[in-house]
């Protein structure tokens, strides 16, 4: 792979690292925050979910911003906002200030979750685009794991301010890294800076012919309509429906019940102590990270759809096992180990399929004119679905029981397989502008 392209993708992927760290870190910090500020259950829930509300706000404005000021400036802005939010969280004198700071962090995550995969996908050569966008997902998983480990390490000092404040380090690296990086050539074509755009395209192609790609990009600028008007074109509308469906299913199949509530599930399954549950969660985080490598290696070789079929089937089987295990009253002793193995299989299967490939597909299926807005709307739906799942998971377990709750997620895995089979085009190694839904 051309080193320049790899460097560009890695720096943009730092947005993913911040995304992962800042969504993961609160699970360990909340106990101490609740203690310091004397929070009620409602305020604790708000402290956890205010980030997701910020993500919804950030992702809804991200596409318009990225189309207006460019992908690069938007990512730089996200880095600055991250830094301010992290600092504000670390020094917050009251719960009100902390809530505002966490909201600010959320808006930055929202911006990154749209623009980082968008930028990477627009800069990447077609034959490695899958791997490079998967690198972004890998960074998310490293961020989550890093957050678990830091939470674990700082827990005995109850140092929640450090837990939240440390996010400032990657945000500074993101800012410093993005400063010298070029704008996406596709964005430059879109705003009419053709000479600059060609130059960037040549730099990325590293001496390969760019004629075919250039005419595909120019051709895709023909889409009728501006702003939301682009969605009047039937093909663009279909891409939007597919993008929203995939983005929501990525959440509705339940991944964040494990990422945010893992220790809770382990305790429910009978794992002995808080300590053991948190350690088990670190194990799950490690599997999440390592299994993403499978996507990086195979997504451009065997394609998006085979990985999605395999991953969703694995998730379905693991959730079914969890559901059956929780339904048995007489196998209490082995429940904890079944839960641990099932959750590892589940997270591992997600990590090489729905995790990276949903971000990849929603950055691929829209024509250039609709890409910013289309990705924004799909990503916004992802955050809304995330909020719904994480807000209602515990109440769902209370009212329906764990077994039925997991079986709902299992059924949604089957729905996802059907959507992939009927709706998803194979986009492996295809020039972005030649992809159609
Ligand atoms: C999802 C996140 C999730 C993470 C887990 C991402 O692709 O969008 O909601 O927490 O994967 O690794």
Coordinates of C-alpha atoms and ligand atoms in Angstrom, one line a residue:
X1 CA 0.0 0.0 0.0
X2 CA 1.3 3.5 -0.8
X3 CA 2.7 5.0 2.5
X4 CA 1.2 8.4 1.9
X5 CA -2.4 7.0 1.6
X6 CA -1.8 4.8 4.7
X7 CA -0.6 7.9 6.7
X8 CA -3.6 9.9 5.6
X9 CA -6.0 7.1 6.6
X10 CA -4.3 6.5 9.9
X11 CA -4.5 10.1 11.0
X12 CA -8.1 10.4 10.0
X13 CA -8.8 7.1 11.9
X14 CA -7.6 8.9 15.1
X15 CA -11.2 10.3 15.0
X16 CA -12.3 6.7 15.5
X17 CA -9.9 6.3 18.5
X18 CA -11.5 9.3 20.2
X19 CA -15.0 7.9 19.3
X20 CA -14.2 4.6 20.9
X21 CA -12.4 6.1 24.0
X22 CA -15.0 8.6 24.7
X23 CA -18.0 6.3 24.4
X24 CA -16.2 3.5 26.4
X25 CA -14.7 5.5 29.2
X26 CA -17.9 6.5 31.0
X27 CA -18.7 2.9 32.0
X28 CA -15.9 2.9 34.5
X29 CA -16.0 6.5 35.4
X30 CA -19.7 6.8 36.3
X31 CA -19.4 5.1 39.6
X32 CA -17.0 7.7 41.0
X33 CA -18.8 10.6 39.4
X34 CA -22.0 9.5 40.9
X35 CA -20.3 9.2 44.3
X36 CA -18.5 12.7 44.1
X37 CA -21.6 14.6 42.9
X38 CA -24.1 12.5 44.8
X39 CA -26.1 11.7 41.6
X40 CA -29.6 10.1 41.5
X41 CA -30.2 7.2 39.1
X42 CA -31.8 9.6 36.6
X43 CA -28.8 11.9 36.7
X44 CA -26.5 9.0 36.2
X45 CA -28.4 7.8 33.2
X46 CA -28.3 11.4 31.8
X47 CA -24.5 11.6 32.4
X48 CA -24.1 8.4 30.4
X49 CA -26.5 9.3 27.6
X50 CA -25.7 13.0 27.1
X51 CA -22.8 12.0 25.0
X52 CA -25.1 10.1 22.6
X53 CA -27.4 13.2 22.5
X54 CA -24.3 15.2 21.5
X55 CA -23.5 12.6 18.9
X56 CA -26.9 13.0 17.4
X57 CA -26.4 16.8 17.2
X58 CA -22.9 16.6 15.8
X59 CA -23.7 14.0 13.1
X60 CA -26.8 15.8 11.9
X61 CA -24.8 18.9 11.1
X62 CA -21.7 17.1 9.9
X63 CA -22.6 16.5 6.3
X64 CA -23.7 20.0 5.6
X65 CA -20.5 21.3 7.3
X66 CA -18.2 18.9 5.4
X67 CA -19.9 20.0 2.1
X68 CA -19.4 23.7 3.0
X69 CA -16.0 24.0 4.5
X70 CA -14.5 20.7 3.4
X71 CA -13.7 17.3 5.0
X72 CA -10.3 18.4 6.3
X73 CA -11.4 21.5 8.1
X74 CA -14.4 19.6 9.6
X75 CA -12.1 17.0 11.1
X76 CA -9.7 19.6 12.4
X77 CA -12.7 21.4 14.1
X78 CA -13.8 18.0 15.6
X79 CA -10.2 17.6 17.1
X80 CA -10.5 21.1 18.7
X81 CA -14.0 20.4 20.0
X82 CA -12.8 17.1 21.4
X83 CA -10.0 18.8 23.2
X84 CA -12.3 21.5 24.7
X85 CA -14.8 18.8 25.8
X86 CA -12.1 16.6 27.4
X87 CA -10.6 19.5 29.3
X88 CA -14.0 20.7 30.4
X89 CA -14.9 17.2 31.7
X90 CA -11.7 16.9 33.6
X91 CA -12.1 20.2 35.5
X92 CA -15.9 20.3 35.8
X93 CA -16.7 21.9 39.2
X94 CA -20.3 20.7 39.1
X95 CA -22.5 18.1 37.4
X96 CA -24.1 20.8 35.2
X97 CA -20.7 21.8 33.8
X98 CA -19.8 18.1 33.3
X99 CA -23.1 17.5 31.4
X100 CA -22.3 20.4 29.1
X101 CA -18.7 19.2 28.6
X102 CA -19.8 15.6 27.8
X103 CA -22.4 17.0 25.3
X104 CA -19.6 19.0 23.6
X105 CA -17.5 15.7 23.4
X106 CA -20.6 14.1 21.9
X107 CA -20.9 16.7 19.1
X108 CA -17.2 16.1 18.2
X109 CA -17.8 12.3 18.1
X110 CA -20.8 12.9 15.9
X111 CA -18.8 15.0 13.5
X112 CA -16.0 12.4 13.4
X113 CA -18.3 9.5 12.9
X114 CA -19.5 11.1 9.6
X115 CA -16.5 12.8 8.3
X116 CA -13.6 10.4 9.2
X117 CA -15.0 7.4 7.2
X118 CA -16.1 9.8 4.5
X119 CA -12.7 11.4 4.1
X120 CA -10.8 8.1 4.3
X121 CA -13.1 6.5 1.7
X122 CA -12.8 9.5 -0.7
X123 CA -9.0 9.5 -0.4
X124 CA -8.5 5.7 -0.6
X125 CA -7.6 4.0 -3.9
X126 CA -10.5 1.6 -4.8
X127 CA -8.5 -1.6 -4.2
X128 CA -7.7 -0.9 -0.5
X129 CA -10.7 1.3 0.4
X130 CA -12.2 -1.5 2.5
X131 CA -9.1 -2.0 4.5
X132 CA -8.5 1.7 5.1
X133 CA -12.1 2.4 6.3
X134 CA -11.8 -0.8 8.5
X135 CA -8.7 0.8 10.0
X136 CA -11.1 3.5 11.3
X137 CA -13.2 0.8 13.0
X138 CA -10.0 -0.8 14.3
X139 CA -9.2 2.6 15.9
X140 CA -12.7 2.7 17.5
X141 CA -12.0 -0.7 19.1
X142 CA -8.6 0.3 20.3
X143 CA -10.2 3.4 21.8
X144 CA -12.8 1.3 23.6
X145 CA -10.2 -1.2 24.9
X146 CA -7.9 1.7 25.9
X147 CA -10.8 3.2 27.9
X148 CA -11.5 -0.1 29.7
X149 CA -7.9 -0.5 30.6
X150 CA -7.4 3.1 31.8
X151 CA -10.7 2.8 33.8
X152 CA -9.4 -0.4 35.4
X153 CA -6.0 1.1 36.1
X154 CA -7.3 4.4 37.6
X155 CA -10.2 2.8 39.5
X156 CA -8.4 2.3 42.8
X157 CA -7.7 6.1 42.9
X158 CA -11.3 6.9 41.8
X159 CA -9.6 9.2 39.3
X160 CA -12.5 9.9 37.0
X161 CA -11.2 13.3 36.0
X162 CA -8.1 11.7 34.6
X163 CA -10.2 9.1 32.9
X164 CA -12.2 11.7 31.0
X165 CA -9.3 14.2 30.6
X166 CA -6.8 11.8 29.0
X167 CA -8.8 12.0 25.7
X168 CA -7.1 15.3 25.2
X169 CA -3.9 13.5 24.1
X170 CA -5.3 11.8 21.0
X171 CA -7.3 15.0 20.2
X172 CA -4.0 17.0 20.0
X173 CA -2.5 14.3 17.8
X174 CA -5.5 14.4 15.5
X175 CA -5.2 18.2 15.2
X176 CA -1.4 18.1 14.6
X177 CA -1.8 15.2 12.2
X178 CA -4.6 16.8 10.2
X179 CA -2.9 20.1 9.7
X180 CA -0.5 19.1 6.9
X181 CA -2.9 16.6 5.3
X182 CA -4.5 17.4 1.9
X183 CA -8.2 18.0 1.2
X184 CA -10.1 15.1 -0.4
X185 CA -9.7 15.2 -4.2
X186 CA -13.4 14.4 -4.6
X187 CA -14.4 17.4 -2.5
X188 CA -12.1 19.6 -4.6
X189 CA -13.8 18.4 -7.8
X190 CA -17.2 19.0 -6.2
X191 CA -16.3 22.7 -5.5
X192 CA -14.8 23.2 -8.9
X193 CA -11.1 23.2 -8.0
X194 CA -10.2 20.8 -10.8
X195 CA -6.4 21.4 -11.0
X196 CA -5.8 20.9 -7.3
X197 CA -8.1 17.9 -7.4
X198 CA -6.2 16.3 -10.2
X199 CA -2.9 16.9 -8.4
X200 CA -4.2 15.1 -5.2
X201 CA -5.7 12.3 -7.2
X202 CA -2.3 11.8 -8.9
X203 CA -0.5 11.8 -5.6
X204 CA -2.8 9.2 -4.2
X205 CA -2.6 7.1 -7.4
X206 CA 1.2 7.1 -7.0
X207 CA 1.9 7.1 -10.8
X208 CA -1.1 5.0 -11.8
X209 CA -3.5 6.3 -14.5
X210 CA -6.2 8.6 -13.1
X211 CA -8.3 9.2 -16.3
X212 CA -11.0 6.6 -15.6
X213 CA -11.4 7.8 -12.0
X214 CA -11.5 11.4 -13.0
X215 CA -14.2 10.9 -15.6
X216 CA -16.3 8.8 -13.2
X217 CA -16.1 11.5 -10.5
X218 CA -17.0 14.3 -13.0
X219 CA -19.9 12.1 -14.3
X220 CA -21.2 11.6 -10.8
X221 CA -21.5 15.4 -10.3
X222 CA -24.4 15.3 -12.8
X223 CA -26.9 14.2 -10.2
X224 CA -29.9 16.6 -10.3
X225 CA -30.8 18.8 -7.4
X226 CA -29.0 20.5 -4.5
X227 CA -29.3 20.1 -0.7
X228 CA -32.1 17.7 0.2
X229 CA -33.3 17.9 -3.4
X230 CA -30.7 15.2 -4.4
X231 CA -32.9 12.6 -2.7
X232 CA -35.6 13.1 -5.3
X233 CA -33.6 11.0 -7.7
X234 CA -34.8 7.4 -7.2
X235 CA -31.4 5.8 -7.1
X236 CA -30.2 8.3 -4.4
X237 CA -33.3 7.7 -2.4
X238 CA -32.7 3.9 -2.5
X239 CA -29.2 4.5 -1.3
X240 CA -30.6 6.6 1.6
X241 CA -33.0 3.9 2.6
X242 CA -30.3 1.2 2.5
X243 CA -27.9 3.4 4.4
X244 CA -30.3 4.2 7.2
X245 CA -31.4 0.6 7.4
X246 CA -27.8 -0.7 7.7
X247 CA -26.8 2.0 10.2
X248 CA -29.8 1.3 12.4
X249 CA -29.4 -2.5 12.2
X250 CA -25.8 -2.1 13.3
X251 CA -27.2 -0.9 16.6
X252 CA -30.5 -2.8 16.8
X253 CA -28.6 -6.1 16.8
X254 CA -27.4 -5.1 20.2
X255 CA -23.7 -4.5 20.1
X256 CA -23.7 -1.8 22.7
X257 CA -25.5 -3.8 25.3
X258 CA -22.1 -5.7 25.5
X259 CA -19.9 -2.7 25.0
X260 CA -21.6 -0.5 27.6
X261 CA -23.2 -3.1 29.9
X262 CA -20.8 -6.0 29.6
X263 CA -19.9 -6.3 33.3
X264 CA -23.6 -6.0 34.2
X265 CA -24.4 -9.0 31.9
X266 CA -21.6 -11.0 33.4
X267 CA -22.9 -10.3 36.9
X268 CA -26.4 -11.4 35.8
X269 CA -24.9 -14.6 34.4
X270 CA -23.3 -15.3 37.8
X271 CA -19.7 -14.2 37.5
X272 CA -18.4 -13.9 41.0
X273 CA -17.3 -10.3 41.5
X274 CA -17.2 -6.8 40.1
X275 CA -13.5 -7.2 39.5
X276 CA -13.9 -10.4 37.5
X277 CA -16.7 -8.8 35.4
X278 CA -14.5 -5.8 34.5
X279 CA -11.6 -8.2 33.6
X280 CA -14.0 -10.2 31.5
X281 CA -15.0 -7.0 29.7
X282 CA -11.3 -6.3 29.0
X283 CA -11.2 -9.8 27.4
X284 CA -14.2 -8.9 25.3
X285 CA -12.6 -5.6 24.3
X286 CA -9.5 -7.5 23.1
X287 CA -11.5 -9.8 21.0
X288 CA -13.3 -6.8 19.5
X289 CA -10.0 -5.3 18.5
X290 CA -8.3 -8.5 17.2
X291 CA -11.3 -9.7 15.1
X292 CA -11.4 -6.3 13.3
X293 CA -8.1 -7.3 11.8
X294 CA -9.9 -10.0 9.9
X295 CA -12.0 -7.4 8.1
X296 CA -8.8 -5.3 7.3
X297 CA -7.2 -8.3 5.6
X298 CA -10.2 -9.8 3.8
X299 CA -12.7 -7.0 3.0
X300 CA -11.0 -6.1 -0.3
X301 CA -10.2 -9.7 -1.1
X302 CA -13.3 -11.7 -0.5
X303 CA -15.7 -8.8 -0.4
X304 CA -18.2 -7.1 1.8
X305 CA -21.1 -9.4 1.5
X306 CA -19.5 -12.7 2.4
X307 CA -18.1 -11.1 5.6
X308 CA -21.5 -9.7 6.5
X309 CA -23.2 -13.1 6.0
X310 CA -20.6 -14.9 8.1
X311 CA -20.5 -12.3 10.8
X312 CA -24.3 -11.9 11.2
X313 CA -24.7 -15.7 11.3
X314 CA -22.1 -15.9 14.1
X315 CA -23.9 -13.1 16.0
X316 CA -27.2 -14.9 15.5
X317 CA -25.8 -18.2 16.9
X318 CA -24.1 -16.5 19.8
X319 CA -27.2 -14.5 20.8
X320 CA -29.3 -17.7 20.5
X321 CA -26.9 -19.5 22.8
X322 CA -27.1 -16.6 25.3
X323 CA -30.9 -16.6 25.1
X324 CA -31.1 -20.4 25.7
X325 CA -28.6 -20.2 28.5
X326 CA -30.5 -17.5 30.3
X327 CA -33.7 -19.4 29.9
X328 CA -32.4 -22.5 31.8
X329 CA -32.7 -22.4 35.5
X330 CA -31.0 -25.7 36.2
X331 CA -27.6 -24.8 34.5
X332 CA -26.7 -21.9 36.7
X333 CA -23.1 -23.0 37.4
X334 CA -22.1 -23.1 33.7
X335 CA -24.1 -20.0 32.8
X336 CA -21.2 -17.7 33.4
X337 CA -18.8 -19.5 31.1
X338 CA -21.5 -19.9 28.4
X339 CA -22.2 -16.2 28.7
X340 CA -18.5 -15.3 28.4
X341 CA -17.9 -17.6 25.4
X342 CA -21.1 -16.4 23.7
X343 CA -20.3 -12.8 24.2
X344 CA -16.8 -13.3 22.7
X345 CA -18.2 -15.0 19.7
X346 CA -20.9 -12.3 19.3
X347 CA -18.4 -9.4 19.6
X348 CA -15.8 -11.1 17.4
X349 CA -18.4 -11.8 14.7
X350 CA -19.6 -8.1 14.8
X351 CA -16.0 -6.9 14.7
X352 CA -15.3 -8.3 11.2
X353 CA -18.7 -7.6 9.8
X354 CA -21.3 -5.1 10.9
X355 CA -18.7 -3.0 12.8
X356 CA -16.5 -1.9 10.0
X357 CA -18.6 -2.8 6.9
X358 CA -21.6 -0.6 7.8
X359 CA -19.3 2.5 8.1
X360 CA -17.6 1.4 4.9
X361 CA -20.9 0.9 2.9
X362 CA -22.5 4.1 4.0
X363 CA -19.4 5.9 2.8
X364 CA -19.6 4.1 -0.5
X365 CA -23.2 3.9 -1.7
X366 CA -24.0 7.7 -2.1
X367 CA -23.0 9.6 -5.3
X368 CA -20.6 12.5 -4.6
X369 CA -23.4 15.1 -4.6
X370 CA -25.3 13.3 -1.9
X371 CA -22.5 11.8 0.0
X372 CA -22.2 14.4 2.8
X373 CA -25.9 14.6 3.6
X374 CA -26.6 10.9 3.0
X375 CA -23.8 9.9 5.4
X376 CA -25.0 12.4 7.9
X377 CA -28.6 11.1 7.9
X378 CA -27.5 7.4 8.0
X379 CA -25.0 8.2 10.9
X380 CA -27.6 10.2 12.7
X381 CA -30.0 7.2 12.6
X382 CA -27.1 5.0 13.9
X383 CA -26.8 7.3 17.0
X384 CA -30.5 7.5 17.6
X385 CA -30.8 3.7 17.5
X386 CA -27.7 3.5 19.8
X387 CA -29.5 5.8 22.3
X388 CA -32.7 3.8 22.1
X389 CA -30.9 0.4 22.7
X390 CA -28.7 1.7 25.5
X391 CA -31.6 3.6 27.3
X392 CA -34.0 0.6 27.2
X393 CA -31.7 -2.4 27.6
X394 CA -31.9 -2.6 31.4
X395 CA -35.7 -2.0 31.5
X396 CA -36.1 -4.6 28.7
X397 CA -34.2 -7.2 30.7
X398 CA -36.3 -6.3 33.8
X399 CA -39.7 -6.6 32.0
X400 CA -39.0 -9.3 29.4
X401 CA -36.1 -11.1 31.0
X402 CA -32.6 -11.6 29.6
X403 CA -33.5 -14.6 27.5
X404 CA -36.3 -12.9 25.5
X405 CA -34.2 -9.7 25.2
X406 CA -31.3 -11.5 23.6
X407 CA -33.6 -13.4 21.3
X408 CA -35.0 -10.1 19.9
X409 CA -31.5 -9.1 18.9
X410 CA -31.0 -12.6 17.4
X411 CA -34.1 -12.1 15.2
X412 CA -32.8 -8.7 14.1
X413 CA -29.6 -10.5 12.9
X414 CA -31.7 -12.5 10.5
X415 CA -33.4 -9.3 9.4
X416 CA -29.9 -7.9 8.7
X417 CA -29.0 -10.9 6.6
X418 CA -32.1 -10.5 4.5
X419 CA -31.3 -6.7 4.0
X420 CA -27.8 -7.5 3.0
X421 CA -28.9 -10.2 0.6
X422 CA -31.7 -8.1 -1.1
X423 CA -30.2 -4.6 -0.9
X424 CA -26.4 -4.5 -0.6
X425 CA -24.3 -4.2 -3.8
X426 CA -20.9 -5.8 -3.7
X427 CA -18.6 -2.8 -3.8
X428 CA -15.2 -4.5 -3.5
X429 CA -12.5 -2.8 -5.6
X430 CA -15.0 -0.7 -7.5
X431 CA -14.3 3.0 -8.1
X432 CA -16.6 4.9 -5.7
X433 CA -18.5 6.7 -8.4
X434 CA -19.3 3.5 -10.3
X435 CA -21.1 2.0 -7.3
X436 CA -24.9 2.0 -7.6
X437 CA -27.6 0.6 -5.3
Ligands
LIG1 C1 -20.4 1.0 16.5 C2 -20.3 1.4 17.9 C3 -19.8 0.3 18.7 C4 -18.4 -0.1 18.2 C5 -17.9 -1.4 18.9 C6 -18.9 0.7 16.0 O1 -18.9 0.4 14.7 O2 -20.9 2.1 15.7 O3 -21.7 1.8 18.3 O4 -19.7 0.7 20.1 O5 -18.5 -0.4 16.8 O6 -16.7 -1.7 18.5

